[in-house]
PDB file of C-alpha atoms in Angstrom:
ATOM      1  CA  MET A   1     -28.729  24.350 -74.808  1.00 47.00           C
ATOM      2  CA  GLU A   2     -31.656  21.969 -73.589  1.00 51.00           C
ATOM      3  CA  PRO A   3     -30.832  18.623 -72.146  1.00 53.00           C
ATOM      4  CA  GLN A   4     -32.872  17.053 -74.892  1.00 54.00           C
ATOM      5  CA  ASN A   5     -31.121  18.530 -77.535  1.00 56.00           C
ATOM      6  CA  VAL A   6     -27.745  17.554 -76.031  1.00 52.00           C
ATOM      7  CA  SER A   7     -28.746  13.911 -75.393  1.00 57.00           C
ATOM      8  CA  SER A   8     -29.911  13.745 -79.214  1.00 58.00           C
ATOM      9  CA  GLY A   9     -26.639  15.500 -80.316  1.00 55.00           C
ATOM     10  CA  LEU A  10     -24.607  12.836 -78.270  1.00 60.00           C
ATOM     11  CA  ALA A  11     -26.707  10.024 -79.877  1.00 62.00           C
ATOM     12  CA  HIS A  12     -26.089  11.775 -83.413  1.00 60.00           C
ATOM     13  CA  VAL A  13     -22.380  11.816 -82.721  1.00 60.00           C
ATOM     14  CA  TRP A  14     -22.286   8.372 -81.705  1.00 60.00           C
ATOM     15  CA  ILE A  15     -24.089   7.059 -84.651  1.00 63.00           C
ATOM     16  CA  GLN A  16     -22.624   9.341 -87.320  1.00 61.00           C
ATOM     17  CA  GLY A  17     -19.346   9.325 -85.742  1.00 61.00           C
ATOM     18  CA  ASP A  18     -16.467   7.040 -86.958  1.00 71.00           C
ATOM     19  CA  ALA A  19     -14.110   4.850 -85.109  1.00 77.00           C
ATOM     20  CA  VAL A  20     -11.888   7.687 -83.548  1.00 79.00           C
ATOM     21  CA  THR A  21     -14.978   9.514 -82.285  1.00 79.00           C
ATOM     22  CA  ARG A  22     -16.389   6.900 -80.579  1.00 82.00           C
ATOM     23  CA  THR A  23     -13.144   5.917 -79.032  1.00 88.00           C
ATOM     24  CA  VAL A  24     -12.693   9.301 -77.647  1.00 88.00           C
ATOM     25  CA  ALA A  25     -16.237   9.231 -76.270  1.00 86.00           C
ATOM     26  CA  LEU A  26     -15.661   5.988 -74.516  1.00 90.00           C
ATOM     27  CA  VAL A  27     -12.190   7.296 -73.143  1.00 93.00           C
ATOM     28  CA  LEU A  28     -14.151  10.374 -71.832  1.00 93.00           C
ATOM     29  CA  LEU A  29     -16.828   7.753 -70.395  1.00 92.00           C
ATOM     30  CA  VAL A  30     -14.101   5.790 -68.611  1.00 95.00           C
ATOM     31  CA  MET A  31     -12.345   8.895 -67.240  1.00 95.00           C
ATOM     32  CA  SER A  32     -15.542  10.031 -65.641  1.00 94.00           C
ATOM     33  CA  LEU A  33     -16.415   6.564 -64.139  1.00 96.00           C
ATOM     34  CA  ALA A  34     -13.147   6.413 -62.701  1.00 96.00           C
ATOM     35  CA  THR A  35     -13.464  10.025 -61.181  1.00 96.00           C
ATOM     36  CA  TRP A  36     -16.501   9.247 -59.391  1.00 96.00           C
ATOM     37  CA  ILE A  37     -15.159   5.818 -57.928  1.00 96.00           C
ATOM     38  CA  ILE A  38     -12.140   7.540 -56.835  1.00 96.00           C
ATOM     39  CA  ILE A  39     -13.969  10.422 -55.220  1.00 96.00           C
ATOM     40  CA  LEU A  40     -16.589   8.085 -53.485  1.00 96.00           C
ATOM     41  CA  TRP A  41     -14.064   5.638 -52.188  1.00 94.00           C
ATOM     42  CA  LYS A  42     -11.436   8.337 -50.821  1.00 94.00           C
ATOM     43  CA  TYR A  43     -14.537  10.107 -49.163  1.00 94.00           C
ATOM     44  CA  LEU A  44     -15.512   7.013 -47.526  1.00 93.00           C
ATOM     45  CA  ASP A  45     -12.017   6.359 -46.446  1.00 92.00           C
ATOM     46  CA  GLN A  46     -11.468   9.877 -44.980  1.00 92.00           C
ATOM     47  CA  ARG A  47     -14.829   9.817 -43.194  1.00 92.00           C
ATOM     48  CA  ALA A  48     -13.809   6.512 -41.448  1.00 90.00           C
ATOM     49  CA  GLN A  49     -10.333   7.960 -40.558  1.00 91.00           C
ATOM     50  CA  ARG A  50     -11.887  11.144 -39.101  1.00 90.00           C
ATOM     51  CA  GLN A  51     -13.985   8.787 -36.822  1.00 89.00           C
ATOM     52  CA  GLN A  52     -10.858   6.707 -36.033  1.00 88.00           C
ATOM     53  CA  ALA A  53      -9.118  10.102 -35.204  1.00 88.00           C
ATOM     54  CA  LYS A  54     -12.060  10.785 -32.544  1.00 87.00           C
ATOM     55  CA  ALA A  55     -10.911   7.698 -30.572  1.00 85.00           C
ATOM     56  CA  CYS A  56      -7.035   8.871 -30.008  1.00 85.00           C
ATOM     57  CA  GLU A  57      -8.413  10.851 -26.760  1.00 82.00           C
ATOM     58  CA  GLY A  58      -9.930   7.926 -25.308  1.00 84.00           C
ATOM     59  CA  PHE A  59      -6.790   5.842 -25.986  1.00 84.00           C
ATOM     60  CA  TRP A  60      -4.802   8.222 -23.372  1.00 84.00           C
ATOM     61  CA  HIS A  61      -7.529   7.551 -20.745  1.00 83.00           C
ATOM     62  CA  SER A  62      -7.246   3.977 -20.972  1.00 80.00           C
ATOM     63  CA  ALA A  63      -5.958   2.070 -18.070  1.00 78.00           C
ATOM     64  CA  ASP A  64      -3.334   0.276 -20.028  1.00 80.00           C
ATOM     65  CA  PHE A  65      -1.882  -0.151 -23.575  1.00 81.00           C
ATOM     66  CA  ALA A  66      -4.139  -3.180 -24.533  1.00 83.00           C
ATOM     67  CA  GLU A  67      -7.422  -1.124 -23.495  1.00 84.00           C
ATOM     68  CA  GLY A  68      -6.116   1.758 -25.555  1.00 84.00           C
ATOM     69  CA  LEU A  69      -5.820  -0.357 -28.565  1.00 85.00           C
ATOM     70  CA  ASP A  70      -9.414  -1.653 -28.341  1.00 86.00           C
ATOM     71  CA  LYS A  71     -10.610   2.085 -27.918  1.00 86.00           C
ATOM     72  CA  LEU A  72      -8.810   2.689 -31.078  1.00 86.00           C
ATOM     73  CA  GLY A  73     -10.625   0.055 -32.921  1.00 82.00           C
ATOM     74  CA  ALA A  74      -9.514  -3.131 -35.134  1.00 80.00           C
ATOM     75  CA  GLN A  75     -10.706  -2.018 -38.439  1.00 80.00           C
ATOM     76  CA  ASP A  76      -8.424  -2.867 -41.428  1.00 78.00           C
ATOM     77  CA  GLY A  77      -6.250   0.028 -42.424  1.00 82.00           C
ATOM     78  CA  ASN A  78      -6.804   1.808 -39.434  1.00 88.00           C
ATOM     79  CA  PRO A  79      -3.575   4.188 -39.583  1.00 90.00           C
ATOM     80  CA  PHE A  80      -3.961   5.192 -35.451  1.00 90.00           C
ATOM     81  CA  ARG A  81      -3.839   1.534 -34.354  1.00 90.00           C
ATOM     82  CA  ALA A  82      -1.131   0.854 -36.867  1.00 89.00           C
ATOM     83  CA  LEU A  83       0.886   3.716 -35.437  1.00 90.00           C
ATOM     84  CA  ALA A  84       0.289   2.375 -31.836  1.00 88.00           C
ATOM     85  CA  ASN A  85       1.405  -1.071 -32.710  1.00 88.00           C
ATOM     86  CA  GLU A  86       4.482   0.139 -34.507  1.00 88.00           C
ATOM     87  CA  GLY A  87       5.633   2.217 -31.629  1.00 86.00           C
ATOM     88  CA  ARG A  88       5.156  -0.583 -29.136  1.00 85.00           C
ATOM     89  CA  GLU A  89       6.964  -3.372 -31.357  1.00 84.00           C
ATOM     90  CA  ALA A  90       9.815  -0.701 -31.795  1.00 81.00           C
ATOM     91  CA  ALA A  91      10.206   0.172 -28.012  1.00 79.00           C
ATOM     92  CA  ARG A  92      10.283  -3.730 -27.307  1.00 77.00           C
ATOM     93  CA  HIS A  93      12.700  -4.365 -29.912  1.00 71.00           C
ATOM     94  CA  VAL A  94      15.191  -1.908 -28.384  1.00 65.00           C
ATOM     95  CA  LEU A  95      14.460  -2.546 -24.595  1.00 60.00           C
ATOM     96  CA  HIS A  96      14.779  -6.418 -25.036  1.00 55.00           C
ATOM     97  CA  LYS A  97      17.910  -6.267 -27.125  1.00 55.00           C
ATOM     98  CA  ASP A  98      19.753  -8.481 -24.512  1.00 49.00           C
ATOM     99  CA  GLY A  99      17.484 -11.416 -25.441  1.00 48.00           C
ATOM    100  CA  ARG A 100      18.712 -11.588 -29.121  1.00 48.00           C
ATOM    101  CA  PRO A 101      21.199 -14.029 -30.410  1.00 46.00           C
ATOM    102  CA  GLY A 102      23.748 -11.375 -31.444  1.00 47.00           C
ATOM    103  CA  PRO A 103      24.329  -7.606 -32.074  1.00 51.00           C
ATOM    104  CA  GLN A 104      22.405  -5.489 -34.810  1.00 55.00           C
ATOM    105  CA  LEU A 105      23.390  -2.315 -36.948  1.00 47.00           C
ATOM    106  CA  HIS A 106      20.684  -0.399 -35.238  1.00 52.00           C
ATOM    107  CA  ASP A 107      21.675  -1.126 -31.913  1.00 54.00           C
ATOM    108  CA  THR A 108      23.680   1.921 -31.766  1.00 53.00           C
ATOM    109  CA  LEU A 109      20.467   4.128 -31.812  1.00 59.00           C
ATOM    110  CA  ASP A 110      18.875   4.822 -28.561  1.00 68.00           C
ATOM    111  CA  VAL A 111      15.328   4.046 -27.856  1.00 75.00           C
ATOM    112  CA  SER A 112      14.212   7.715 -28.848  1.00 80.00           C
ATOM    113  CA  ASP A 113      15.733   7.533 -32.310  1.00 81.00           C
ATOM    114  CA  TRP A 114      14.614   3.888 -33.034  1.00 81.00           C
ATOM    115  CA  VAL A 115      11.083   4.602 -31.974  1.00 84.00           C
ATOM    116  CA  GLU A 116      10.904   7.790 -34.036  1.00 86.00           C
ATOM    117  CA  ARG A 117      12.218   6.243 -37.122  1.00 86.00           C
ATOM    118  CA  CYS A 118       9.544   3.357 -36.755  1.00 88.00           C
ATOM    119  CA  LEU A 119       6.802   5.908 -36.159  1.00 90.00           C
ATOM    120  CA  ARG A 120       8.022   7.971 -39.165  1.00 92.00           C
ATOM    121  CA  ARG A 121       8.001   5.014 -41.310  1.00 91.00           C
ATOM    122  CA  SER A 122       4.360   4.100 -40.426  1.00 90.00           C
ATOM    123  CA  LEU A 123       3.411   7.726 -40.982  1.00 92.00           C
ATOM    124  CA  ASP A 124       4.953   7.298 -44.382  1.00 92.00           C
ATOM    125  CA  ASP A 125       2.973   4.197 -45.176  1.00 91.00           C
ATOM    126  CA  ALA A 126      -0.282   5.877 -44.113  1.00 91.00           C
ATOM    127  CA  THR A 127       0.363   8.992 -46.266  1.00 91.00           C
ATOM    128  CA  ALA A 128       1.265   6.957 -49.195  1.00 91.00           C
ATOM    129  CA  ARG A 129      -2.125   4.903 -48.739  1.00 91.00           C
ATOM    130  CA  ALA A 130      -4.160   8.202 -48.480  1.00 90.00           C
ATOM    131  CA  GLN A 131      -2.619   9.712 -51.609  1.00 90.00           C
ATOM    132  CA  SER A 132      -3.231   6.665 -53.661  1.00 89.00           C
ATOM    133  CA  GLY A 133      -5.751   7.335 -56.534  1.00 89.00           C
ATOM    134  CA  LEU A 134      -5.400  11.123 -56.388  1.00 93.00           C
ATOM    135  CA  THR A 135      -2.683  10.848 -59.006  1.00 93.00           C
ATOM    136  CA  VAL A 136      -5.506   9.505 -61.296  1.00 94.00           C
ATOM    137  CA  LEU A 137      -7.774  12.352 -60.398  1.00 95.00           C
ATOM    138  CA  ALA A 138      -5.141  15.036 -61.193  1.00 95.00           C
ATOM    139  CA  SER A 139      -4.312  13.220 -64.605  1.00 95.00           C
ATOM    140  CA  ILE A 140      -7.780  13.055 -65.553  1.00 95.00           C
ATOM    141  CA  ALA A 141      -8.283  16.533 -64.572  1.00 95.00           C
ATOM    142  CA  SER A 142      -5.637  17.930 -66.726  1.00 94.00           C
ATOM    143  CA  THR A 143      -5.924  15.678 -69.843  1.00 95.00           C
ATOM    144  CA  ALA A 144      -9.772  15.369 -69.862  1.00 94.00           C
ATOM    145  CA  PRO A 145     -10.298  18.795 -71.481  1.00 94.00           C
ATOM    146  CA  PHE A 146      -7.752  18.154 -74.218  1.00 94.00           C
ATOM    147  CA  VAL A 147      -9.279  14.571 -74.855  1.00 93.00           C
ATOM    148  CA  GLY A 148     -12.491  16.291 -75.525  1.00 91.00           C
ATOM    149  CA  LEU A 149     -11.112  18.911 -77.795  1.00 91.00           C
ATOM    150  CA  PHE A 150      -9.177  16.269 -79.624  1.00 90.00           C
ATOM    151  CA  GLY A 151     -12.862  14.786 -80.353  1.00 86.00           C
ATOM    152  CA  THR A 152     -14.159  18.054 -81.389  1.00 86.00           C
ATOM    153  CA  VAL A 153     -11.318  18.716 -83.847  1.00 87.00           C
ATOM    154  CA  TRP A 154     -11.813  15.224 -85.240  1.00 82.00           C
ATOM    155  CA  GLY A 155     -15.627  15.601 -85.462  1.00 78.00           C
ATOM    156  CA  ILE A 156     -15.076  18.958 -87.314  1.00 81.00           C
ATOM    157  CA  TYR A 157     -12.850  17.259 -89.898  1.00 80.00           C
ATOM    158  CA  HIS A 158     -15.208  14.524 -90.164  1.00 74.00           C
ATOM    159  CA  ALA A 159     -17.907  16.638 -90.811  1.00 73.00           C
ATOM    160  CA  LEU A 160     -16.194  18.962 -93.164  1.00 76.00           C
ATOM    161  CA  LEU A 161     -15.578  15.805 -95.316  1.00 74.00           C
ATOM    162  CA  SER A 162     -19.032  15.023 -95.449  1.00 70.00           C
ATOM    163  CA  ILE A 163     -20.009  18.272 -96.356  1.00 70.00           C
ATOM    164  CA  GLY A 164     -17.575  18.342 -98.960  1.00 72.00           C
ATOM    165  CA  ALA A 165     -18.630  14.998-100.479  1.00 69.00           C
ATOM    166  CA  ALA A 166     -22.241  16.286-100.492  1.00 64.00           C
ATOM    167  CA  GLY A 167     -21.100  19.089-102.994  1.00 65.00           C
ATOM    168  CA  GLN A 168     -23.540  21.702-101.820  1.00 66.00           C
ATOM    169  CA  VAL A 169     -22.518  23.961 -98.659  1.00 63.00           C
ATOM    170  CA  SER A 170     -25.483  25.919 -96.512  1.00 63.00           C
ATOM    171  CA  ILE A 171     -25.458  27.233 -92.844  1.00 64.00           C
ATOM    172  CA  ASP A 172     -27.938  24.213 -91.890  1.00 62.00           C
ATOM    173  CA  GLN A 173     -25.280  21.584 -93.367  1.00 62.00           C
ATOM    174  CA  VAL A 174     -22.449  23.388 -91.372  1.00 65.00           C
ATOM    175  CA  ALA A 175     -24.058  24.306 -88.071  1.00 64.00           C
ATOM    176  CA  GLY A 176     -25.463  20.836 -87.441  1.00 64.00           C
ATOM    177  CA  PRO A 177     -22.431  18.702 -87.579  1.00 67.00           C
ATOM    178  CA  ILE A 178     -19.762  21.313 -86.078  1.00 74.00           C
ATOM    179  CA  GLY A 179     -22.279  22.054 -83.082  1.00 72.00           C
ATOM    180  CA  GLU A 180     -22.637  18.245 -82.542  1.00 71.00           C
ATOM    181  CA  ALA A 181     -18.790  18.029 -82.618  1.00 76.00           C
ATOM    182  CA  LEU A 182     -18.470  20.722 -80.129  1.00 82.00           C
ATOM    183  CA  ILE A 183     -20.448  18.511 -77.582  1.00 83.00           C
ATOM    184  CA  MET A 184     -17.126  16.637 -77.238  1.00 85.00           C
ATOM    185  CA  THR A 185     -15.272  19.638 -75.827  1.00 89.00           C
ATOM    186  CA  ALA A 186     -18.367  19.929 -73.574  1.00 88.00           C
ATOM    187  CA  MET A 187     -17.905  16.494 -72.270  1.00 90.00           C
ATOM    188  CA  GLY A 188     -14.329  16.801 -71.707  1.00 92.00           C
ATOM    189  CA  LEU A 189     -15.143  19.696 -69.541  1.00 93.00           C
ATOM    190  CA  LEU A 190     -17.805  17.908 -67.770  1.00 93.00           C
ATOM    191  CA  VAL A 191     -15.283  15.082 -66.877  1.00 94.00           C
ATOM    192  CA  ALA A 192     -12.573  17.536 -65.717  1.00 95.00           C
ATOM    193  CA  ILE A 193     -14.292  19.859 -63.470  1.00 96.00           C
ATOM    194  CA  PRO A 194     -15.505  17.224 -60.920  1.00 95.00           C
ATOM    195  CA  ALA A 195     -11.876  15.698 -61.073  1.00 96.00           C
ATOM    196  CA  VAL A 196     -10.474  19.102 -60.202  1.00 96.00           C
ATOM    197  CA  LEU A 197     -12.888  19.881 -57.428  1.00 96.00           C
ATOM    198  CA  GLY A 198     -12.986  16.164 -56.025  1.00 95.00           C
ATOM    199  CA  TYR A 199      -8.921  16.414 -55.979  1.00 95.00           C
ATOM    200  CA  ASN A 200      -9.059  19.690 -54.068  1.00 96.00           C
ATOM    201  CA  VAL A 201     -11.305  18.488 -51.566  1.00 95.00           C
ATOM    202  CA  LEU A 202      -9.490  15.000 -50.777  1.00 95.00           C
ATOM    203  CA  VAL A 203      -6.101  16.760 -50.817  1.00 95.00           C
ATOM    204  CA  ARG A 204      -7.589  19.293 -47.974  1.00 94.00           C
ATOM    205  CA  GLY A 205      -9.028  16.106 -46.257  1.00 93.00           C
ATOM    206  CA  ASN A 206      -5.863  14.349 -46.123  1.00 93.00           C
ATOM    207  CA  LYS A 207      -4.019  17.288 -44.751  1.00 94.00           C
ATOM    208  CA  GLY A 208      -6.349  17.387 -41.610  1.00 92.00           C
ATOM    209  CA  ILE A 209      -6.041  13.719 -41.101  1.00 93.00           C
ATOM    210  CA  ASN A 210      -2.017  13.889 -41.423  1.00 93.00           C
ATOM    211  CA  HIS A 211      -2.106  16.622 -38.870  1.00 93.00           C
ATOM    212  CA  GLN A 212      -3.754  14.391 -36.413  1.00 92.00           C
ATOM    213  CA  LEU A 213      -1.566  11.454 -37.276  1.00 92.00           C
ATOM    214  CA  ASN A 214       1.665  13.501 -36.505  1.00 92.00           C
ATOM    215  CA  ARG A 215       0.186  14.805 -33.398  1.00 90.00           C
ATOM    216  CA  PHE A 216      -0.670  11.200 -32.150  1.00 90.00           C
ATOM    217  CA  ALA A 217       2.726  10.022 -33.348  1.00 90.00           C
ATOM    218  CA  HIS A 218       4.235  13.032 -31.425  1.00 90.00           C
ATOM    219  CA  ASP A 219       2.469  11.517 -28.162  1.00 88.00           C
ATOM    220  CA  LEU A 220       3.252   8.111 -28.793  1.00 88.00           C
ATOM    221  CA  HIS A 221       6.978   8.816 -29.133  1.00 87.00           C
ATOM    222  CA  ALA A 222       7.038  10.668 -25.785  1.00 86.00           C
ATOM    223  CA  TYR A 223       5.136   7.703 -24.267  1.00 85.00           C
ATOM    224  CA  PHE A 224       7.523   4.995 -25.192  1.00 83.00           C
ATOM    225  CA  VAL A 225      10.466   7.084 -24.546  1.00 80.00           C
ATOM    226  CA  THR A 226       9.475   8.681 -21.300  1.00 77.00           C
ATOM    227  CA  GLY A 227       6.457   6.193 -20.037  1.00 69.00           C
ATOM    228  CA  ALA A 228       4.047   9.185 -20.208  1.00 63.00           C
ATOM    229  CA  ARG A 229       2.241  11.460 -22.867  1.00 62.00           C
ATOM    230  CA  VAL A 230       3.147  15.167 -22.911  1.00 57.00           C
ATOM    231  CA  THR A 231       0.344  17.152 -22.949  1.00 54.00           C
ATOM    232  CA  ALA A 232      -0.455  19.527 -25.939  1.00 48.00           C
ATOM    233  CA  GLY A 233      -0.074  22.669 -23.615  1.00 46.00           C
ATOM    234  CA  GLY A 234       3.623  22.326 -23.204  1.00 44.00           C
ATOM    235  CA  ASP A 235       3.347  22.829 -19.441  1.00 46.00           C
ATOM    236  CA  GLY A 236       5.370  19.639 -18.792  1.00 42.00           C
ATOM    237  CA  LYS A 237       2.298  17.694 -17.530  1.00 47.00           C
ATOM    238  CA  VAL A 238       2.333  13.909 -18.379  1.00 44.00           C
ATOM    239  CA  LEU A 239      -0.582  11.494 -18.463  1.00 50.00           C
ATOM    240  CA  PRO A 240       0.807   8.030 -17.278  1.00 53.00           C
ATOM    241  CA  MET A 241      -0.552   4.863 -18.891  1.00 55.00           C
ATOM    242  CA  LYS A 242       0.562   1.129 -18.112  1.00 53.00           C
ATOM    243  CA  ARG A 243       2.527  -0.134 -21.146  1.00 52.00           C
ATOM    244  CA  GLY A 244       0.946  -3.236 -22.673  1.00 53.00           C
TER     245      GLY A 244
END
């Protein structure tokens, strides 16, 4: 079907359709706009986080912790900087418990357990932020075809009523209205397919970023517990860095 015929069919469906048909068309339009907005938003967010992840190695080559934080960047929502800050505050809280006015429930935890707990909480927050919007994409991908199909069924029903009221039935009278009603199914698929592809790409991107976050959290845990970062090679070598 040529694009010109599709556009004319859409215009005819809108003009000749009733309130239900127009509502379905508007719902599909809103779904399509939401899909592309979420895809663009999450893509830009993931691109920024991949750039922030590249600064992690520079963090460990800093002279002290404060310089390392500067290398991580000060952008809002930077999960790597949030991890570093959370680990530092957790270590300070445990190591300076003598200065607190009274005992607290978590005083029974050693510095390793408390830092691990706080880093895990920061990781969970970052994961929740990364997954925001993906539920909407998944919902659109699964429901848009059925919304379009409902519009098609209602359009065919509406067309058959008009044909029945005319009192004469021919191929031209049937093919035109039903063919235009089938456009609603095509619209549903055009909305669902980008949502499915976008969802899969964004989930894959989140997995890569989560892997880098977990690796950075592991290094931070070793640093705040032992005062040095254990290298990824597992040979026991460490990279010392002054604490901020």
